[in-house]
PDB file of C-alpha atoms in Angstrom:
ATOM      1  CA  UNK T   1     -15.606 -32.680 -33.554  1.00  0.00           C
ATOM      2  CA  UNK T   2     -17.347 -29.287 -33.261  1.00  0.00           C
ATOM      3  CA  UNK T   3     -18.549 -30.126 -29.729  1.00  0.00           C
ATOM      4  CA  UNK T   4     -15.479 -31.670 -28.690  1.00  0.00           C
ATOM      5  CA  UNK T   5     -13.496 -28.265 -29.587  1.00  0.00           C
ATOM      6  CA  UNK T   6     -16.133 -26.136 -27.596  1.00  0.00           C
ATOM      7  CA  UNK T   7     -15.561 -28.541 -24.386  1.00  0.00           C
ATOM      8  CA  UNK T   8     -11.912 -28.267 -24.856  1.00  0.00           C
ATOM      9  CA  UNK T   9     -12.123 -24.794 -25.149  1.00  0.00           C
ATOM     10  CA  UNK T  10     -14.861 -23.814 -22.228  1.00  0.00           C
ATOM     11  CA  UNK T  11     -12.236 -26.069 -20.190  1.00  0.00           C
ATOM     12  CA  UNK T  12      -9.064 -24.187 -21.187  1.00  0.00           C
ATOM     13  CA  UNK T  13     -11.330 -21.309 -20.417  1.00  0.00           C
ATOM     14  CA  UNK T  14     -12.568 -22.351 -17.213  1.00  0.00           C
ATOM     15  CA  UNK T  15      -8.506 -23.026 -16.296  1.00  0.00           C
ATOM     16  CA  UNK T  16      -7.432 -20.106 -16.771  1.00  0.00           C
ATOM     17  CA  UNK T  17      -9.788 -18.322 -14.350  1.00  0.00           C
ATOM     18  CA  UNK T  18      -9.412 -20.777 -11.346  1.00  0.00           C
ATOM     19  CA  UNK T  19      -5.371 -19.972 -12.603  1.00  0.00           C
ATOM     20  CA  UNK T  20      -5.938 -16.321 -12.313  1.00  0.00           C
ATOM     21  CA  UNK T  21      -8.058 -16.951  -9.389  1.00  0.00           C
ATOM     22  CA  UNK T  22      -5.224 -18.598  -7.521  1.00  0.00           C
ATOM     23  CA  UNK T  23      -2.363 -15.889  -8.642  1.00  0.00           C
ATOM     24  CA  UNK T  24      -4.612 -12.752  -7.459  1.00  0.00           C
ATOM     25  CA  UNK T  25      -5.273 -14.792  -4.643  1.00  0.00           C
ATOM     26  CA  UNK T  26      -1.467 -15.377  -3.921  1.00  0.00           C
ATOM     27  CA  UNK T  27      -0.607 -11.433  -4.619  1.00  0.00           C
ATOM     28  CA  UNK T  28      -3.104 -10.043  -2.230  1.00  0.00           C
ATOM     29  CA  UNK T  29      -1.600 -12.432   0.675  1.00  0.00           C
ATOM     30  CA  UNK T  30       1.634 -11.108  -0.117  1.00  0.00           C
ATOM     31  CA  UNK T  31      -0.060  -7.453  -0.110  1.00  0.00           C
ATOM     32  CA  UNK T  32      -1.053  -8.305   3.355  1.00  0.00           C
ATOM     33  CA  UNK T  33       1.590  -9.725   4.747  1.00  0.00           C
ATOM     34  CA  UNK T  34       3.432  -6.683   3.246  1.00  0.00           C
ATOM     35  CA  UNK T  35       1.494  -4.495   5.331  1.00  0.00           C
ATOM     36  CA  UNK T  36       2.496  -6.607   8.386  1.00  0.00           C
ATOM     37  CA  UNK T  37       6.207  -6.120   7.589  1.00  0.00           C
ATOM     38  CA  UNK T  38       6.253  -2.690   6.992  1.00  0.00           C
ATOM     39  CA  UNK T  39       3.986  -2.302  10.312  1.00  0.00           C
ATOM     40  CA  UNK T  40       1.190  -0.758   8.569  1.00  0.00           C
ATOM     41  CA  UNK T  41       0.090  -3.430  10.373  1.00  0.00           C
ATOM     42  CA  UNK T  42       0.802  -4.885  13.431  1.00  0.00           C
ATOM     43  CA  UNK T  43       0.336  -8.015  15.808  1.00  0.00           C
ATOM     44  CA  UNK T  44      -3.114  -7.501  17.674  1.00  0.00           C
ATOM     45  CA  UNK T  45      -4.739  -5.163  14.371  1.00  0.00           C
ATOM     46  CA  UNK T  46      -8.038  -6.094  13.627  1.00  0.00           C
ATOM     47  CA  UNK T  47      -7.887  -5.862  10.111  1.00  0.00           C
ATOM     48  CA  UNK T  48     -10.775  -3.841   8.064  1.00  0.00           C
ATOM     49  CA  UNK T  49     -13.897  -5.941   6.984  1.00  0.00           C
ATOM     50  CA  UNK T  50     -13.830  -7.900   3.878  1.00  0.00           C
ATOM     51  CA  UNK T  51     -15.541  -4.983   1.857  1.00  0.00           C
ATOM     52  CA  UNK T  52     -13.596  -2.454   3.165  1.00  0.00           C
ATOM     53  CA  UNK T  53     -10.396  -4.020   2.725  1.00  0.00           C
ATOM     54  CA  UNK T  54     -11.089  -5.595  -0.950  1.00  0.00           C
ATOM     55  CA  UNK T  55     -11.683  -1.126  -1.420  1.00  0.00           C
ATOM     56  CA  UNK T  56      -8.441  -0.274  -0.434  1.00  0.00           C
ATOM     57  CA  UNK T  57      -6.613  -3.364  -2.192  1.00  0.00           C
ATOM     58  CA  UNK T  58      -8.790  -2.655  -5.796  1.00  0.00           C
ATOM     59  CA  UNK T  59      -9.977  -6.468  -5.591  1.00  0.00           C
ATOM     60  CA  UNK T  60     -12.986  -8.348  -5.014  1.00  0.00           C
ATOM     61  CA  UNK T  61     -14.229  -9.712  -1.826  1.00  0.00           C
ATOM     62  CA  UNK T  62     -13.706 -13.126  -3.170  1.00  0.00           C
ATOM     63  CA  UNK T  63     -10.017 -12.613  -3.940  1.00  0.00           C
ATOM     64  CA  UNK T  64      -9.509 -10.794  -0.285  1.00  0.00           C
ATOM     65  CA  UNK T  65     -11.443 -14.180   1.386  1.00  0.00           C
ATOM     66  CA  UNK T  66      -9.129 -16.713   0.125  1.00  0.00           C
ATOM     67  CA  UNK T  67      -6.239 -14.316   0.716  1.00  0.00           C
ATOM     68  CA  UNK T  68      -6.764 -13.828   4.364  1.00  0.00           C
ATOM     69  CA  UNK T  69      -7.899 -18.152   3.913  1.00  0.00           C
ATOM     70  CA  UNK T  70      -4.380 -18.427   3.104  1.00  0.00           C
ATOM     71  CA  UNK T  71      -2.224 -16.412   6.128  1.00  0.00           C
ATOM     72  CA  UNK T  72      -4.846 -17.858   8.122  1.00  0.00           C
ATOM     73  CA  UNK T  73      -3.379 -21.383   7.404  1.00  0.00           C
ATOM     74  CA  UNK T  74      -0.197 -19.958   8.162  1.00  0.00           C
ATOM     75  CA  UNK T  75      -1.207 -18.849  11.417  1.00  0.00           C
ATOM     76  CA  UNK T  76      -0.180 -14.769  10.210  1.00  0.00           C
ATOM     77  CA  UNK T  77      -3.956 -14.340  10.422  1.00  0.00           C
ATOM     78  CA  UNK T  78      -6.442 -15.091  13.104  1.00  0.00           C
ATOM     79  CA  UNK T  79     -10.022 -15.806  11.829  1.00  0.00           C
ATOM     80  CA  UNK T  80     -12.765 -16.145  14.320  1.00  0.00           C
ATOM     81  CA  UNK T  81     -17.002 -16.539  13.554  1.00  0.00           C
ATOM     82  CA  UNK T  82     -18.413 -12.958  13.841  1.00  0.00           C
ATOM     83  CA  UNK T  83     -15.479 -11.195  15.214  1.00  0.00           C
ATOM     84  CA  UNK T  84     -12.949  -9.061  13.178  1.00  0.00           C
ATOM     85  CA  UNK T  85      -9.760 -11.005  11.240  1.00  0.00           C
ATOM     86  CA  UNK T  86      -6.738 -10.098  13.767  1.00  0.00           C
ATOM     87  CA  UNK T  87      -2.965  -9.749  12.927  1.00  0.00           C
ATOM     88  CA  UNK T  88      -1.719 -13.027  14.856  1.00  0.00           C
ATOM     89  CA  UNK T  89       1.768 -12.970  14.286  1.00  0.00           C
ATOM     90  CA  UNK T  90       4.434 -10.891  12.380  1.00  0.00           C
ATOM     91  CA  UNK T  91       6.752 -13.754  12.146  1.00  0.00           C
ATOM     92  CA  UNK T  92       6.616 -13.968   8.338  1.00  0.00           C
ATOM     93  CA  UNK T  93       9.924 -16.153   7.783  1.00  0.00           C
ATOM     94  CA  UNK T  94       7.846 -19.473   7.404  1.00  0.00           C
ATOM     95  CA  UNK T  95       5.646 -18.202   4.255  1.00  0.00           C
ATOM     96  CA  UNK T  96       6.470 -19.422   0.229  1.00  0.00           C
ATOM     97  CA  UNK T  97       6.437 -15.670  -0.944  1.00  0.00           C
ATOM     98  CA  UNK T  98       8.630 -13.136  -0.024  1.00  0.00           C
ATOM     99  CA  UNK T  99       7.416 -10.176   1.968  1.00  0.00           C
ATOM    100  CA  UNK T 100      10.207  -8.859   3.679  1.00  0.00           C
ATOM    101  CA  UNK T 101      11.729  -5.211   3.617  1.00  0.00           C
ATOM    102  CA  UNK T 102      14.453  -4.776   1.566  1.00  0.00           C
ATOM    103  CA  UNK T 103      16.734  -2.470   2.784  1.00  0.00           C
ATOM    104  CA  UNK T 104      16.186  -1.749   6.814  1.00  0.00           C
ATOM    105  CA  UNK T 105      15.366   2.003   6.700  1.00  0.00           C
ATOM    106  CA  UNK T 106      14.433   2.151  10.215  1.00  0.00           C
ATOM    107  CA  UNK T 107      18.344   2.747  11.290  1.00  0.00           C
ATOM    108  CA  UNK T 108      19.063   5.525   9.621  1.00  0.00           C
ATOM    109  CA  UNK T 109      18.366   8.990  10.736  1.00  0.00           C
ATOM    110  CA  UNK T 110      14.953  10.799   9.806  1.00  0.00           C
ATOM    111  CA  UNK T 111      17.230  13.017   7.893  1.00  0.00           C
ATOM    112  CA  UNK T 112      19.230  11.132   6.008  1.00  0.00           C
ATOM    113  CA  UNK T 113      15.851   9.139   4.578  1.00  0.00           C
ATOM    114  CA  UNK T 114      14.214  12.078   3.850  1.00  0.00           C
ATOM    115  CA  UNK T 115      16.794  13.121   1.855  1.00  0.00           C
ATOM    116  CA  UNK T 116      17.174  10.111  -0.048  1.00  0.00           C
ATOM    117  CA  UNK T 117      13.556   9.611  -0.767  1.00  0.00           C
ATOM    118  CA  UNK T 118      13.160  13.398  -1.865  1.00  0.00           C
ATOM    119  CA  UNK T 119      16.035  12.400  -4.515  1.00  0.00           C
ATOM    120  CA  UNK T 120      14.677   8.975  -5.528  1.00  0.00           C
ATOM    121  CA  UNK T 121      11.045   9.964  -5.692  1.00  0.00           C
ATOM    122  CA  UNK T 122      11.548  12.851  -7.895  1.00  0.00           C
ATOM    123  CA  UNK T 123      13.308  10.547 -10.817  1.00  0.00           C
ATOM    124  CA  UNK T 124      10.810   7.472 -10.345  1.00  0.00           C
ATOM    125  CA  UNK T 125       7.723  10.237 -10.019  1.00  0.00           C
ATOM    126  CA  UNK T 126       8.854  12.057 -12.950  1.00  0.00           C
ATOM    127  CA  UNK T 127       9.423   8.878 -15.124  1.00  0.00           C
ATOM    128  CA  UNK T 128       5.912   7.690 -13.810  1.00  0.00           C
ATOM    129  CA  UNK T 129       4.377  10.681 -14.927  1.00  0.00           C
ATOM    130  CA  UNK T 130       5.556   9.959 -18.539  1.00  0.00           C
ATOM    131  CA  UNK T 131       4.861   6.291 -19.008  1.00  0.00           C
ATOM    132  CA  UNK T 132       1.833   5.620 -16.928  1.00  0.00           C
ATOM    133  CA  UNK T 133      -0.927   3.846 -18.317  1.00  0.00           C
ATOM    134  CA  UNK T 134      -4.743   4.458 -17.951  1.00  0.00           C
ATOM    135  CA  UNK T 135      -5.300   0.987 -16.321  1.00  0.00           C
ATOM    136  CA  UNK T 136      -2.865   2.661 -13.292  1.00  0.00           C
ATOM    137  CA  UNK T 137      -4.504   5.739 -13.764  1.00  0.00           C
ATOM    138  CA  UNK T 138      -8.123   4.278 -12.817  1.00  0.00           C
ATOM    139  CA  UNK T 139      -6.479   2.341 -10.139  1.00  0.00           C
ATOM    140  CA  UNK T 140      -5.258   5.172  -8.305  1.00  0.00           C
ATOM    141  CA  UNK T 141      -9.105   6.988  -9.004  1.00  0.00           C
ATOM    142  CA  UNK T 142     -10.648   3.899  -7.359  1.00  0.00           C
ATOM    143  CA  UNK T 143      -8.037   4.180  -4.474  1.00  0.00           C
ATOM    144  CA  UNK T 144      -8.695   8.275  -4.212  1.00  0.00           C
ATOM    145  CA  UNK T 145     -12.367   6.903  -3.546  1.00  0.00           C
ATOM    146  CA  UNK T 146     -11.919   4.283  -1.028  1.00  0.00           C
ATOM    147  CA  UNK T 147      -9.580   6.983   0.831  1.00  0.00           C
ATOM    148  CA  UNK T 148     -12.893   9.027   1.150  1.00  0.00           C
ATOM    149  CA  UNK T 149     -14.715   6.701   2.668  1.00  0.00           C
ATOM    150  CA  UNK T 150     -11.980   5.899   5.853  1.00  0.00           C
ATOM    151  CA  UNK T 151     -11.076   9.695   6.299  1.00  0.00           C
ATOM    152  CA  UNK T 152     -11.542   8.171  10.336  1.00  0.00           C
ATOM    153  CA  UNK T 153      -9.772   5.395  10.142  1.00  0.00           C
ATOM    154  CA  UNK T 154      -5.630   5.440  10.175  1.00  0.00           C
ATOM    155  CA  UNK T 155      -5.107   1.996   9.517  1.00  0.00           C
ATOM    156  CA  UNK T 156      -7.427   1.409   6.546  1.00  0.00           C
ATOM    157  CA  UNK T 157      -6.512   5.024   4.799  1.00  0.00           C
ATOM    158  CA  UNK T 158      -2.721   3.508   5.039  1.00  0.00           C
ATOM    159  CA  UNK T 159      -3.032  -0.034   4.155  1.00  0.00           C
ATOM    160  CA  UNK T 160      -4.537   2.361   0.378  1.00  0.00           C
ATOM    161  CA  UNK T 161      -2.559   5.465   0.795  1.00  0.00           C
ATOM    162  CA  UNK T 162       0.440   2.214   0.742  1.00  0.00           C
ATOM    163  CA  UNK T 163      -1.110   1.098  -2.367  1.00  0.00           C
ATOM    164  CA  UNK T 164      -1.457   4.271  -4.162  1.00  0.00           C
ATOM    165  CA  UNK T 165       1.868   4.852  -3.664  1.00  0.00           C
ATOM    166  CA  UNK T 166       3.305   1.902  -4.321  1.00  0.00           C
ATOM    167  CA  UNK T 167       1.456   1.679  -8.093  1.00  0.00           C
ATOM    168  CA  UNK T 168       3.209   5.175  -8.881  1.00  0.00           C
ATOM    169  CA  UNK T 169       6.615   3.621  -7.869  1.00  0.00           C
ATOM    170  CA  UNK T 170       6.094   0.959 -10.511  1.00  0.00           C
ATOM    171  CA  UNK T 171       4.404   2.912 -13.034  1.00  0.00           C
ATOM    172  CA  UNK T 172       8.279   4.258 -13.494  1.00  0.00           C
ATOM    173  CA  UNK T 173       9.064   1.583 -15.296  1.00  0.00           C
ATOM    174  CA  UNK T 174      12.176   0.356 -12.872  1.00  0.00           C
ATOM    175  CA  UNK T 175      11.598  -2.192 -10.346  1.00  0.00           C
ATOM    176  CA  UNK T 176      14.538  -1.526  -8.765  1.00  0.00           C
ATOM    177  CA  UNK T 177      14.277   1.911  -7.905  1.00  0.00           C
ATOM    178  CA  UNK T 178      10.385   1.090  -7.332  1.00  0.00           C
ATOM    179  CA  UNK T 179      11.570  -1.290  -5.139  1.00  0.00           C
ATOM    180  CA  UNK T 180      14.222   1.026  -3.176  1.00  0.00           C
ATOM    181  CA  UNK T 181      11.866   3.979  -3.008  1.00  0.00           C
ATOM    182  CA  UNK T 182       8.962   1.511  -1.569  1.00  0.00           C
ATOM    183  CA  UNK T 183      11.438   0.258   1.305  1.00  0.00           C
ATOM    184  CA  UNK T 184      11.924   4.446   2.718  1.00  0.00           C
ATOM    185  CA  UNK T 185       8.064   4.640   2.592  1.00  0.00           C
ATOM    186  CA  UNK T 186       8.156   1.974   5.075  1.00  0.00           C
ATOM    187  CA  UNK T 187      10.027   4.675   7.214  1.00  0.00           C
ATOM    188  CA  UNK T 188       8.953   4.489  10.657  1.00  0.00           C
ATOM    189  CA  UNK T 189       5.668   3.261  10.104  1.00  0.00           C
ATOM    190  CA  UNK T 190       4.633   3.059  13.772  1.00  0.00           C
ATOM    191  CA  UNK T 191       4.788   7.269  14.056  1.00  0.00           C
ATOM    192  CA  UNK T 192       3.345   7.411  10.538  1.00  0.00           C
ATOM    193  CA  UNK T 193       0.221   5.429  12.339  1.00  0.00           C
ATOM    194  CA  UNK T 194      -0.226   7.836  14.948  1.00  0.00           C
ATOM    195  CA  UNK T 195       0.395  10.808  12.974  1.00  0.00           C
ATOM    196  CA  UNK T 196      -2.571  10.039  10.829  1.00  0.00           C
ATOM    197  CA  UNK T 197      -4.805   9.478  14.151  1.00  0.00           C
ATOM    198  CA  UNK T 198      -4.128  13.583  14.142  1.00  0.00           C
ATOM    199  CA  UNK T 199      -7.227  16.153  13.338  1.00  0.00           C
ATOM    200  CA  UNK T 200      -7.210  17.063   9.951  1.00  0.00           C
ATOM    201  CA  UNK T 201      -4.143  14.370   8.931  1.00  0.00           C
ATOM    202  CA  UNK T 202      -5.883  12.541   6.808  1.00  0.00           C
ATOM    203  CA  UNK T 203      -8.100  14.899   4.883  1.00  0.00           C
ATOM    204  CA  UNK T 204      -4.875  16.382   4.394  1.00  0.00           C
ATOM    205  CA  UNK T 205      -3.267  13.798   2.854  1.00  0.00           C
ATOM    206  CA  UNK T 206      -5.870  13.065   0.602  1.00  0.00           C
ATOM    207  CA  UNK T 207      -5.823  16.255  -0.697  1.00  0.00           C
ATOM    208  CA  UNK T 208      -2.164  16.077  -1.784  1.00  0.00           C
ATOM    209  CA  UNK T 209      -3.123  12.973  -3.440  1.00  0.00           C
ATOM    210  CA  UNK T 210      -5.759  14.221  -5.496  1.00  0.00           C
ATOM    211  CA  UNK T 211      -3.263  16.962  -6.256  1.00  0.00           C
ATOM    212  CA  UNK T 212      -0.371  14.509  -7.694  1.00  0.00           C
ATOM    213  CA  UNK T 213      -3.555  12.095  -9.078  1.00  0.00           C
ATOM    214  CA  UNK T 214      -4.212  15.393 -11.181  1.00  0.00           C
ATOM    215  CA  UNK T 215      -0.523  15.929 -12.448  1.00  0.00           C
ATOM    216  CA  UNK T 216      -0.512  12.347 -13.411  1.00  0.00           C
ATOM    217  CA  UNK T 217      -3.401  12.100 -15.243  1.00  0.00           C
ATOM    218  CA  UNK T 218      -2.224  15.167 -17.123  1.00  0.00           C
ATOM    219  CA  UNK T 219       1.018  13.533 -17.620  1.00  0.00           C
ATOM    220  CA  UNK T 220       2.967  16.907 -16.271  1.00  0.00           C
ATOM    221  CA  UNK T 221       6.363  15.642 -15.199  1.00  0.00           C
ATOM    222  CA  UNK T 222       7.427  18.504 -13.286  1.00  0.00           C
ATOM    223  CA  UNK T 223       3.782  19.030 -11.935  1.00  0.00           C
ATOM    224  CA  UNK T 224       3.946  15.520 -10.498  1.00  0.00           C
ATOM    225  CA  UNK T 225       6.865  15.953  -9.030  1.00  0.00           C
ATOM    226  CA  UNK T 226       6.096  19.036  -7.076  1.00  0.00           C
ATOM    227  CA  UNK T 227       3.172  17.817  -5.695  1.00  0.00           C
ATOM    228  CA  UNK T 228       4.989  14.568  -4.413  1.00  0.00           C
ATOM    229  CA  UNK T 229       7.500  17.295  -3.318  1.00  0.00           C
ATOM    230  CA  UNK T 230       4.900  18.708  -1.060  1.00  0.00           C
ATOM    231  CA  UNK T 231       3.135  15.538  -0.297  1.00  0.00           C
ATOM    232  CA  UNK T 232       6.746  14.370   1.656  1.00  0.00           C
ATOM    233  CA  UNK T 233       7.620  17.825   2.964  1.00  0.00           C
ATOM    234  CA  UNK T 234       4.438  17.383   5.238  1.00  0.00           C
ATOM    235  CA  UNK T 235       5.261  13.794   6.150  1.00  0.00           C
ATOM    236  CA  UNK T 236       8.613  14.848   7.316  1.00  0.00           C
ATOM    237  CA  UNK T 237       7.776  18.011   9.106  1.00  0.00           C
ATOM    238  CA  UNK T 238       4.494  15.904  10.960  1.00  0.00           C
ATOM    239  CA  UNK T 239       6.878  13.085  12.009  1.00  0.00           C
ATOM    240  CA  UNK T 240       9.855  15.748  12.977  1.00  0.00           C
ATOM    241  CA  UNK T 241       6.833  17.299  15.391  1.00  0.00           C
ATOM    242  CA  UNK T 242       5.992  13.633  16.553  1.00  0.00           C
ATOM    243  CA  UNK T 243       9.238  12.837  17.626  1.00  0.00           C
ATOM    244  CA  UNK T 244       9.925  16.186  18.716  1.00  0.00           C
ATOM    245  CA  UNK T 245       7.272  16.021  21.031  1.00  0.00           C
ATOM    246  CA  UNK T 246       8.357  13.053  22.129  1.00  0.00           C
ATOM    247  CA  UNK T 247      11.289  13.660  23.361  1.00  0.00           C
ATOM    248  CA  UNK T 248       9.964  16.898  25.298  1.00  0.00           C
ATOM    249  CA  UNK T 249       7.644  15.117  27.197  1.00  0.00           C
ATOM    250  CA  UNK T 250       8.854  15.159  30.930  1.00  0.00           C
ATOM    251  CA  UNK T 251       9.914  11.723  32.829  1.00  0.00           C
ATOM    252  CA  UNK T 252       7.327  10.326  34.955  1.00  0.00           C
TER     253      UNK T 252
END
């Protein structure tokens, strides 16, 4: 009976893992194909290498291999032998999960969201800085590092700086707001891509992030806050200077 108990429970044991197996496997396709709706990435991206991209998603390569296996099947992914996974479609309407952007932020003015996010951010910041846990805490550590290592690389610093923020969104405790506050992050994505191809952007960002990393980790409310405060300041004023720019470039 002894033995009979062990098998049952190295089985139950062995279940569970190929169960949690599956799930992470299911939540990092829907991380990716969250990056393809918010346009972190888009159709034609080669996406980082397996390593690189299990970094800036906190998972193992395993996890990322049957992810990308998965929106491969669905034909969101394009796999091919010794060439870089590609972005092959950002038609997402055909997949189980859902991965599609709440609220469409894109038609409001650049104003008008920065405003709103300013206000949102500093009540689910604030909150965040009082209830979040150490296992979010070394998260965001382990995301601080695998910014380091991409300070030349756009795409691959946002597909973590999107993770690092999104993990202080829901270490406030609401998943609405969380979820609201996530949705004017996706805010023009496709000028947030090119502004981080800038000199200097990315260090830059970084650097507020290790500031608001520190606030959190001292669990200063108003600390947290402030550097957040600064952190989307800059993001505003480096679009405003995009677009700007934009629209003072001469006809041709």
């Amino acid at each position: 009976m002894e033995n009979i108990n062990r098998l049952l429970l190295d089985r139950t044991n062995d279940i569970g893992r190929d169960l949690q197996r599956r799930t992470m496997k299911v939540a990092i396709a829907e991380k990716i194909a969250g990056l393809i709706a918010s346009g972190v990435l888009q159709k034609g991206d080669e996406l980082p290498g397996e390593r690189d991209l299990a970094a800036a998603l906190s998972v193992s390569r395993e996890t990322v291999r049957g992810a990308v296996g998965a929106l491969a099947s669905d034909g969101i992914l394009e796999v091919a032998q010794g060439a870089r996974t590609r972005v092959a479609s950002s038609d997402l309407s055909e997949l189980d999960f859902g991965t599609t952007i709440h609220l469409d932020v894109n038609r409001y003015s650049i104003d008008a969201v920065h405003q709103s996010r300013l206000l949102i951010e500093q009540a689910v910041v604030g909150d965040a800085a009082e209830r979040i846990d150490d296992e979010t805490l070394a998260l965001l550590s382990r995301l601080l590092d695998a910014q380091e290592r991409c300070l030349r690389d756009p795409v691959r610093f946002l597909i973590s700086d999107r993770e690092f923020h999104i993990a202080i969104y829901r270490a406030c405790g609401n998943p609405l707001l969380a979820d609201v506050v996530t949705d004017l992050y996706t805010y023009m994505m496709e000028h947030r891509r090119r502004v981080m191809a800038l000199p200097d952007a990315i260090p830059t960002s970084l650097a507020d992030h290790r500031s608001i990393h520190a606030a959190l980790m001292a669990r200063d409310r108003d600390a947290a806050v402030a550097a957040f405060g600064i952190h989307e300041q800059r993001i505003y004023r480096t679009t405003c200077a995009l677009l700007h720019g934009e629209r003072d470039e001469p006809e041709t």
